[in-house]
XYZ file of C-alpha atoms in Angstrom:
209
model
C -40.586 -0.388 2.827
C -41.434 1.859 5.713
C -43.293 5.161 7.244
C -41.428 8.614 7.107
C -42.902 11.241 9.444
C -43.660 14.346 8.315
C -44.654 16.999 10.598
C -48.483 16.253 10.549
C -48.691 12.968 9.459
C -46.586 9.444 8.138
C -45.873 8.555 4.543
C -45.135 4.828 3.108
C -42.040 4.287 0.476
C -41.316 0.969 -1.278
C -38.567 1.154 -2.570
C -35.629 -1.909 -4.395
C -32.314 -1.349 -2.128
C -30.374 -3.293 -4.784
C -31.179 -0.784 -7.115
C -31.422 1.723 -4.574
C -34.689 3.431 -6.613
C -37.974 4.746 -4.856
C -41.073 2.600 -6.179
C -43.550 4.039 -4.357
C -44.987 6.667 -2.012
C -48.089 7.143 -0.429
C -49.603 8.706 2.030
C -50.576 7.196 5.649
C -49.246 4.111 7.124
C -51.969 1.783 6.559
C -52.879 -1.724 4.722
C -54.346 0.808 2.102
C -51.160 2.308 1.505
C -49.115 -0.249 0.546
C -51.828 -2.126 -0.846
C -51.679 0.677 -3.688
C -48.060 -0.325 -4.440
C -49.211 -3.893 -4.633
C -52.297 -3.091 -6.639
C -49.517 -1.466 -9.554
C -48.019 -4.986 -9.983
C -48.469 -7.849 -11.828
C -49.531 -11.260 -10.528
C -46.534 -12.491 -12.379
C -44.407 -9.788 -10.389
C -46.146 -10.716 -7.222
C -45.092 -14.370 -6.885
C -41.683 -13.906 -8.460
C -40.979 -11.242 -5.066
C -38.140 -13.141 -2.627
C -38.230 -11.136 0.115
C -39.678 -8.081 1.528
C -37.473 -6.283 4.645
C -40.086 -3.739 5.940
C -41.077 -1.851 9.558
C -42.746 -4.019 12.097
C -46.118 -2.879 11.403
C -48.987 -4.476 11.332
C -50.888 -3.266 8.283
C -47.740 -3.818 5.908
C -47.751 -7.098 7.835
C -51.361 -7.533 6.150
C -51.452 -5.686 3.593
C -48.397 -7.889 2.245
C -50.046 -11.472 3.453
C -53.051 -9.680 1.057
C -51.522 -9.391 -1.788
C -48.014 -11.523 -2.195
C -47.912 -15.257 -2.361
C -46.412 -17.476 0.520
C -45.804 -13.754 2.068
C -44.947 -15.444 5.539
C -42.189 -17.181 4.120
C -40.895 -13.943 2.457
C -41.458 -11.400 5.055
C -38.346 -10.351 6.676
C -37.829 -7.474 9.555
C -34.843 -5.596 10.947
C -33.265 -7.216 13.610
C -32.386 -4.451 16.096
C -36.179 -4.013 15.794
C -37.074 -7.107 17.145
C -34.593 -7.411 19.593
C -35.833 -3.735 21.144
C -38.919 -5.212 21.163
C -38.128 -8.625 23.011
C -36.015 -6.212 25.253
C -39.525 -4.284 25.675
C -41.220 -7.802 26.891
C -38.435 -8.858 29.329
C -38.702 -5.483 31.138
C -42.007 -5.684 31.715
C -41.982 -9.052 33.184
C -39.275 -7.790 35.289
C -41.852 -4.435 36.298
C -44.646 -7.388 37.043
C -42.473 -9.558 39.350
C -40.820 -6.580 41.190
C -44.210 -5.313 41.747
C -44.678 -8.897 43.636
C -41.972 -9.401 45.103
C -42.267 -5.703 46.775
C -45.070 -6.663 48.241
C -43.785 -9.385 50.183
C -40.744 -7.489 51.273
C -38.248 -8.277 48.498
C -35.991 -6.088 46.830
C -34.337 -8.936 44.391
C -35.396 -6.854 41.412
C -35.251 -3.614 42.227
C -32.229 -1.397 40.046
C -31.958 -4.218 38.387
C -33.249 -2.602 34.879
C -29.963 -1.789 33.527
C -28.140 -5.562 34.328
C -31.051 -7.492 32.399
C -31.447 -5.388 29.254
C -27.332 -4.399 28.455
C -24.876 -6.394 26.153
C -23.059 -7.863 28.262
C -19.889 -6.435 26.425
C -20.610 -3.331 27.562
C -21.329 -4.385 31.173
C -19.426 -3.249 34.153
C -17.411 -5.924 35.962
C -19.676 -5.587 38.844
C -22.893 -5.652 37.029
C -21.759 -9.194 35.171
C -21.170 -10.806 38.391
C -24.693 -9.529 39.200
C -25.747 -10.785 36.301
C -24.250 -14.074 36.823
C -26.205 -14.017 40.090
C -29.570 -13.219 38.712
C -29.483 -15.370 35.831
C -29.110 -18.707 38.023
C -32.619 -18.315 40.050
C -36.053 -19.129 39.626
C -37.358 -15.231 38.631
C -39.164 -15.275 35.096
C -37.179 -12.487 34.750
C -34.592 -14.522 34.328
C -36.533 -17.343 32.028
C -37.408 -13.946 30.059
C -33.798 -12.982 29.885
C -32.861 -16.114 28.997
C -35.623 -16.048 25.589
C -34.034 -12.625 24.937
C -30.531 -13.598 24.795
C -31.448 -17.556 22.760
C -33.787 -15.386 20.088
C -30.156 -13.742 19.130
C -28.900 -16.694 17.957
C -31.777 -17.127 15.471
C -30.364 -14.810 12.838
C -27.102 -16.904 13.207
C -28.980 -19.838 11.561
C -28.512 -20.816 7.895
C -31.689 -22.893 7.921
C -35.410 -21.468 8.213
C -36.437 -24.916 9.307
C -33.537 -25.625 12.339
C -33.485 -21.634 13.169
C -37.717 -22.225 13.946
C -36.853 -26.064 15.837
C -34.566 -24.275 17.552
C -36.712 -21.730 18.801
C -39.951 -24.226 19.441
C -37.772 -26.060 21.833
C -36.929 -23.385 23.688
C -39.958 -21.599 23.905
C -41.768 -25.030 25.057
C -39.357 -24.789 27.791
C -40.682 -21.445 28.980
C -43.787 -20.695 27.527
C -46.593 -22.024 31.010
C -43.886 -20.125 33.517
C -43.132 -16.927 31.868
C -45.648 -16.461 28.894
C -48.667 -15.149 30.619
C -45.984 -12.475 32.515
C -44.761 -11.018 29.075
C -47.628 -8.404 28.578
C -48.661 -6.921 25.330
C -45.113 -6.360 23.893
C -43.768 -9.081 25.167
C -46.101 -11.539 23.630
C -45.931 -8.789 20.158
C -42.693 -9.623 19.740
C -43.174 -13.472 20.118
C -45.191 -12.970 17.392
C -42.598 -10.898 15.555
C -39.816 -13.900 15.785
C -42.385 -16.102 13.892
C -42.312 -13.376 11.042
C -38.663 -12.579 10.998
C -37.625 -16.297 10.929
C -37.452 -15.891 7.236
C -34.739 -13.044 7.730
C -32.157 -16.168 8.704
C -31.861 -17.168 5.649
C -30.165 -13.631 4.303
C -27.742 -13.218 6.624
C -25.541 -15.315 4.339
C -25.647 -12.013 2.132
C -24.943 -9.885 5.288
C -28.067 -7.616 5.247
C -30.177 -6.448 7.928
C -33.558 -6.651 7.421
């Protein structure tokens, strides 16, 4: 399920990816918009739903939690959308910390946005060397980057339980020093990861949610 923008507004579209059929279309992208679809389903149908892949959008999450039993274990997100949110969180940490450092006359983080957000496979040798030096530091940005990198491994877990354990261990070691600096998008990304865990089990089928 997801939203599409027309010239002046949004519409909500619910489809079945297995049969490639559209099940429902409604105006706007609110909890009510999605609820209109769930209202057409019987309680048996709602209980039988195994996974709902959706856009990262609060009203969709809320609507699904209201209507679908056990929704918290069934909601799945696109891994690239999650990565984008976490990347935004890392960049927010960098901006805040860079301002603090510049007040002290230090330009350590100036011009490093590319280094923190780019996939290492696409980096030049010079940028890789720069990253190697920066990630060994005690910078909060370095810690936020480590969280981002670890989050990408969660999609390879076959067990949701072990994925959660790994995440909690990693997150707990960083939370006091970094989380308070993540800002709105960064914190939202952490919440999203909690919802994204069910997607790990779907990696076995080769599907991205």
